[in-house]
PDB file of C-alpha atoms in Angstrom:
ATOM      1  CA  MET A  12      77.374 115.905 161.898  1.00 78.00           C
ATOM      2  CA  ASP A  13      75.663 119.226 162.375  1.00 83.00           C
ATOM      3  CA  PRO A  14      76.963 121.053 165.191  1.00 86.00           C
ATOM      4  CA  LYS A  15      74.099 123.522 165.313  1.00 91.00           C
ATOM      5  CA  ARG A  16      71.494 120.801 165.537  1.00 94.00           C
ATOM      6  CA  LEU A  17      73.481 119.318 168.502  1.00 94.00           C
ATOM      7  CA  GLU A  18      72.895 122.574 170.426  1.00 95.00           C
ATOM      8  CA  ARG A  19      69.325 121.061 170.748  1.00 97.00           C
ATOM      9  CA  ILE A  20      70.891 118.442 173.401  1.00 96.00           C
ATOM     10  CA  THR A  21      71.166 119.874 176.770  1.00 95.00           C
ATOM     11  CA  LEU A  22      72.991 118.673 179.905  1.00 94.00           C
ATOM     12  CA  GLU A  23      71.702 120.015 183.309  1.00 93.00           C
ATOM     13  CA  PRO A  24      72.900 118.664 186.761  1.00 92.00           C
ATOM     14  CA  GLY A  25      69.453 119.095 188.391  1.00 89.00           C
ATOM     15  CA  LYS A  26      67.571 117.774 185.434  1.00 91.00           C
ATOM     16  CA  CYS A  27      66.918 113.995 184.727  1.00 92.00           C
ATOM     17  CA  GLY A  28      69.982 113.144 186.683  1.00 91.00           C
ATOM     18  CA  GLY A  29      72.246 115.219 184.461  1.00 93.00           C
ATOM     19  CA  ARG A  30      71.613 112.958 181.476  1.00 95.00           C
ATOM     20  CA  ALA A  31      71.292 114.278 177.834  1.00 95.00           C
ATOM     21  CA  CYS A  32      68.057 115.971 177.395  1.00 97.00           C
ATOM     22  CA  ILE A  33      66.139 117.938 174.454  1.00 97.00           C
ATOM     23  CA  ARG A  34      66.273 121.442 174.762  1.00 96.00           C
ATOM     24  CA  GLY A  35      66.036 121.537 178.439  1.00 92.00           C
ATOM     25  CA  TYR A  36      62.690 119.690 178.538  1.00 95.00           C
ATOM     26  CA  ARG A  37      62.623 116.672 180.777  1.00 94.00           C
ATOM     27  CA  ILE A  38      62.721 114.204 177.801  1.00 96.00           C
ATOM     28  CA  ARG A  39      66.165 112.299 177.611  1.00 96.00           C
ATOM     29  CA  VAL A  40      67.724 111.578 174.464  1.00 97.00           C
ATOM     30  CA  ALA A  41      67.528 107.824 175.899  1.00 97.00           C
ATOM     31  CA  ASP A  42      63.711 108.208 175.907  1.00 97.00           C
ATOM     32  CA  ILE A  43      63.763 109.216 172.341  1.00 97.00           C
ATOM     33  CA  LEU A  44      66.086 106.355 171.261  1.00 97.00           C
ATOM     34  CA  GLY A  45      63.863 103.838 173.269  1.00 98.00           C
ATOM     35  CA  LEU A  46      60.699 104.895 171.324  1.00 98.00           C
ATOM     36  CA  LEU A  47      62.434 104.485 168.053  1.00 98.00           C
ATOM     37  CA  GLY A  48      63.987 101.177 168.989  1.00 97.00           C
ATOM     38  CA  ALA A  49      60.602  99.972 170.037  1.00 98.00           C
ATOM     39  CA  GLY A  50      59.310 100.880 166.378  1.00 98.00           C
ATOM     40  CA  SER A  51      57.624 104.289 167.045  1.00 98.00           C
ATOM     41  CA  SER A  52      57.755 106.491 163.875  1.00 98.00           C
ATOM     42  CA  HIS A  53      58.806 110.199 163.969  1.00 98.00           C
ATOM     43  CA  ALA A  54      55.315 111.140 163.552  1.00 98.00           C
ATOM     44  CA  GLU A  55      54.185 109.103 166.399  1.00 98.00           C
ATOM     45  CA  ILE A  56      56.720 110.638 168.811  1.00 98.00           C
ATOM     46  CA  LEU A  57      55.844 114.325 167.626  1.00 98.00           C
ATOM     47  CA  GLU A  58      52.190 113.727 168.319  1.00 98.00           C
ATOM     48  CA  ASP A  59      52.721 112.129 171.642  1.00 97.00           C
ATOM     49  CA  PHE A  60      55.045 114.943 172.652  1.00 97.00           C
ATOM     50  CA  PRO A  61      53.790 118.259 170.744  1.00 97.00           C
ATOM     51  CA  PHE A  62      56.575 120.283 172.332  1.00 97.00           C
ATOM     52  CA  LEU A  63      59.103 118.273 170.161  1.00 97.00           C
ATOM     53  CA  GLU A  64      60.239 118.929 166.683  1.00 97.00           C
ATOM     54  CA  GLU A  65      61.786 116.841 163.969  1.00 97.00           C
ATOM     55  CA  GLU A  66      65.000 118.358 164.386  1.00 97.00           C
ATOM     56  CA  ASP A  67      64.919 116.996 168.206  1.00 97.00           C
ATOM     57  CA  ILE A  68      64.616 113.748 166.991  1.00 98.00           C
ATOM     58  CA  LEU A  69      67.523 113.906 164.357  1.00 97.00           C
ATOM     59  CA  ALA A  70      69.692 115.628 166.986  1.00 97.00           C
ATOM     60  CA  ALA A  71      69.121 112.693 169.494  1.00 97.00           C
ATOM     61  CA  LEU A  72      70.186 110.328 166.805  1.00 97.00           C
ATOM     62  CA  GLU A  73      73.128 112.357 165.985  1.00 96.00           C
ATOM     63  CA  TYR A  74      74.022 112.714 169.686  1.00 95.00           C
ATOM     64  CA  ALA A  75      73.875 108.828 169.955  1.00 95.00           C
ATOM     65  CA  ALA A  76      75.941 108.179 167.022  1.00 93.00           C
ATOM     66  CA  ILE A  77      78.713 110.425 168.527  1.00 91.00           C
ATOM     67  CA  GLN A  78      78.515 108.672 171.817  1.00 90.00           C
ATOM     68  CA  ALA A  79      78.622 105.294 170.327  1.00 89.00           C
ATOM     69  CA  ASP A  80      81.825 106.143 168.273  1.00 86.00           C
ATOM     70  CA  HIS A  81      84.612 105.688 170.858  1.00 78.00           C
ATOM     71  CA  SER A  82      87.929 104.227 170.731  1.00 77.00           C
ATOM     72  CA  ILE A  83      88.266 100.718 172.087  1.00 76.00           C
ATOM     73  CA  LEU A  84      91.655 100.020 173.603  1.00 76.00           C
ATOM     74  CA  VAL A  85      92.678  96.229 173.601  1.00 80.00           C
ATOM     75  CA  ALA A  86      95.099  94.895 175.906  1.00 81.00           C
ATOM     76  CA  ALA A  87      98.142  93.172 174.318  1.00 72.00           C
TER      77      ALA A  87
END
């Protein structure tokens, strides 16, 4: 994981309901992930959102990986 890259992820209470966004823009990490999941390429996303950079997409993926990697407690 690249901590410097993750600085691109911002959380602001008054923006997008406090959800994780890219560099303070009103585009959520979930939006980027949804586009990728729907089959959009990095190039297509960057073309549709010219203010984004390749590092923003990679930051969204890293952030998602961290969020998905949590402990699961199983009741005995």
